[in-house]
Amino acid sequence: ASTGFVKKHLLQGGIGGTSTYEKYQQLLDTTGTAETDLRPVGKAKLDGIRYDVTAETGSIERGSDVKVVKVEGSTVTVRVTS
């Protein structure tokens, strides 16, 4: 019984009524800026919030404009926008 309780609240109890899953899914197609070099993992600011992100291919330099191209769970994948 306690497992169901924990699972239910982890999936539904996100910030502002939005689950963590939905929060990450909403990042798809969002643009932002690489705050660190992504080699391939680093940080990017998306919608004013810093996230751990992964470069789709190779590395991305700090300060580059990026776009979210894939979200799998809490893994956010970005590429440089042209």
PDB file of C-alpha atoms in Angstrom:
ATOM      1  CA  ALA A   1       0.000   0.000   0.000  1.00  0.00           C
ATOM      2  CA  SER A   2       2.785   2.457   0.854  1.00  0.00           C
ATOM      3  CA  THR A   3       4.470   1.844  -2.521  1.00  0.00           C
ATOM      4  CA  GLY A   4       1.310   2.929  -4.350  1.00  0.00           C
ATOM      5  CA  PHE A   5       1.131   6.042  -2.184  1.00  0.00           C
ATOM      6  CA  VAL A   6       4.729   7.016  -2.920  1.00  0.00           C
ATOM      7  CA  LYS A   7       4.445   6.266  -6.639  1.00  0.00           C
ATOM      8  CA  LYS A   8       1.203   8.246  -6.941  1.00  0.00           C
ATOM      9  CA  HIS A   9       2.675  11.306  -5.245  1.00  0.00           C
ATOM     10  CA  LEU A  10       5.949  11.167  -7.140  1.00  0.00           C
ATOM     11  CA  LEU A  11       4.093  11.061 -10.458  1.00  0.00           C
ATOM     12  CA  GLN A  12       1.407  13.611  -9.598  1.00  0.00           C
ATOM     13  CA  GLY A  13       2.947  15.815  -6.937  1.00  0.00           C
ATOM     14  CA  GLY A  14       5.104  18.093  -9.065  1.00  0.00           C
ATOM     15  CA  ILE A  15       5.402  21.850  -8.734  1.00  0.00           C
ATOM     16  CA  GLY A  16       2.179  23.744  -9.389  1.00  0.00           C
ATOM     17  CA  GLY A  17       0.267  20.531 -10.051  1.00  0.00           C
ATOM     18  CA  THR A  18       2.515  19.622 -12.985  1.00  0.00           C
ATOM     19  CA  SER A  19       4.346  16.324 -12.687  1.00  0.00           C
ATOM     20  CA  THR A  20       8.089  16.194 -13.219  1.00  0.00           C
ATOM     21  CA  TYR A  21       7.462  14.161 -16.369  1.00  0.00           C
ATOM     22  CA  GLU A  22       5.157  16.847 -17.779  1.00  0.00           C
ATOM     23  CA  LYS A  23       7.588  19.605 -16.777  1.00  0.00           C
ATOM     24  CA  TYR A  24      10.358  17.992 -18.803  1.00  0.00           C
ATOM     25  CA  GLN A  25       8.057  17.154 -21.737  1.00  0.00           C
ATOM     26  CA  GLN A  26       7.078  20.830 -21.957  1.00  0.00           C
ATOM     27  CA  LEU A  27      10.733  21.679 -22.688  1.00  0.00           C
ATOM     28  CA  LEU A  28      10.558  20.010 -26.127  1.00  0.00           C
ATOM     29  CA  ASP A  29      11.274  22.625 -28.860  1.00  0.00           C
ATOM     30  CA  THR A  30      12.231  25.222 -26.200  1.00  0.00           C
ATOM     31  CA  THR A  31      15.249  27.396 -26.983  1.00  0.00           C
ATOM     32  CA  GLY A  32      17.837  28.736 -24.577  1.00  0.00           C
ATOM     33  CA  THR A  33      21.537  29.297 -24.008  1.00  0.00           C
ATOM     34  CA  ALA A  34      24.335  26.905 -23.043  1.00  0.00           C
ATOM     35  CA  GLU A  35      25.595  28.157 -19.666  1.00  0.00           C
ATOM     36  CA  THR A  36      28.569  25.799 -19.649  1.00  0.00           C
ATOM     37  CA  ASP A  37      30.460  23.950 -22.361  1.00  0.00           C
ATOM     38  CA  LEU A  38      28.455  20.828 -23.191  1.00  0.00           C
ATOM     39  CA  ARG A  39      31.006  18.008 -23.621  1.00  0.00           C
ATOM     40  CA  PRO A  40      28.490  16.463 -24.146  1.00  0.00           C
ATOM     41  CA  VAL A  41      26.842  17.104 -20.735  1.00  0.00           C
ATOM     42  CA  GLY A  42      26.511  20.517 -19.132  1.00  0.00           C
ATOM     43  CA  LYS A  43      24.015  23.184 -18.125  1.00  0.00           C
ATOM     44  CA  ALA A  44      21.693  25.326 -20.224  1.00  0.00           C
ATOM     45  CA  LYS A  45      19.171  28.003 -19.312  1.00  0.00           C
ATOM     46  CA  LEU A  46      15.749  27.201 -20.791  1.00  0.00           C
ATOM     47  CA  ASP A  47      12.747  29.397 -19.995  1.00  0.00           C
ATOM     48  CA  GLY A  48      14.842  31.165 -17.364  1.00  0.00           C
ATOM     49  CA  ILE A  49      15.679  27.948 -15.482  1.00  0.00           C
ATOM     50  CA  ARG A  50      18.995  26.068 -15.449  1.00  0.00           C
ATOM     51  CA  TYR A  51      18.811  22.430 -16.507  1.00  0.00           C
ATOM     52  CA  ASP A  52      21.311  19.619 -16.917  1.00  0.00           C
ATOM     53  CA  VAL A  53      21.362  18.919 -20.646  1.00  0.00           C
ATOM     54  CA  THR A  54      23.187  16.705 -23.130  1.00  0.00           C
ATOM     55  CA  ALA A  55      24.473  17.783 -26.555  1.00  0.00           C
ATOM     56  CA  GLU A  56      22.892  15.772 -29.370  1.00  0.00           C
ATOM     57  CA  THR A  57      26.265  15.325 -31.087  1.00  0.00           C
ATOM     58  CA  GLY A  58      29.803  16.325 -30.167  1.00  0.00           C
ATOM     59  CA  SER A  59      30.171  19.331 -27.916  1.00  0.00           C
ATOM     60  CA  ILE A  60      28.554  22.767 -27.732  1.00  0.00           C
ATOM     61  CA  GLU A  61      30.399  25.882 -26.566  1.00  0.00           C
ATOM     62  CA  ARG A  62      29.215  27.986 -23.652  1.00  0.00           C
ATOM     63  CA  GLY A  63      27.048  30.895 -24.801  1.00  0.00           C
ATOM     64  CA  SER A  64      25.675  29.052 -27.848  1.00  0.00           C
ATOM     65  CA  ASP A  65      21.956  29.238 -28.599  1.00  0.00           C
ATOM     66  CA  VAL A  66      20.430  25.779 -28.212  1.00  0.00           C
ATOM     67  CA  LYS A  67      17.085  24.082 -28.866  1.00  0.00           C
ATOM     68  CA  VAL A  68      15.632  21.060 -27.064  1.00  0.00           C
ATOM     69  CA  VAL A  69      15.241  18.265 -29.625  1.00  0.00           C
ATOM     70  CA  LYS A  70      14.501  15.262 -27.386  1.00  0.00           C
ATOM     71  CA  VAL A  71      13.301  14.572 -23.858  1.00  0.00           C
ATOM     72  CA  GLU A  72      13.514  11.081 -22.356  1.00  0.00           C
ATOM     73  CA  GLY A  73      12.535  11.077 -18.703  1.00  0.00           C
ATOM     74  CA  SER A  74      14.662  13.823 -17.180  1.00  0.00           C
ATOM     75  CA  THR A  75      17.330  13.623 -19.913  1.00  0.00           C
ATOM     76  CA  VAL A  76      17.113  16.771 -22.043  1.00  0.00           C
ATOM     77  CA  THR A  77      18.974  16.670 -25.368  1.00  0.00           C
ATOM     78  CA  VAL A  78      19.829  19.900 -27.188  1.00  0.00           C
ATOM     79  CA  ARG A  79      21.415  21.012 -30.465  1.00  0.00           C
ATOM     80  CA  VAL A  80      22.836  24.346 -31.585  1.00  0.00           C
ATOM     81  CA  THR A  81      20.268  26.548 -33.316  1.00  0.00           C
ATOM     82  CA  SER A  82      21.321  28.190 -36.564  1.00  0.00           C
TER      83      SER A  82
END
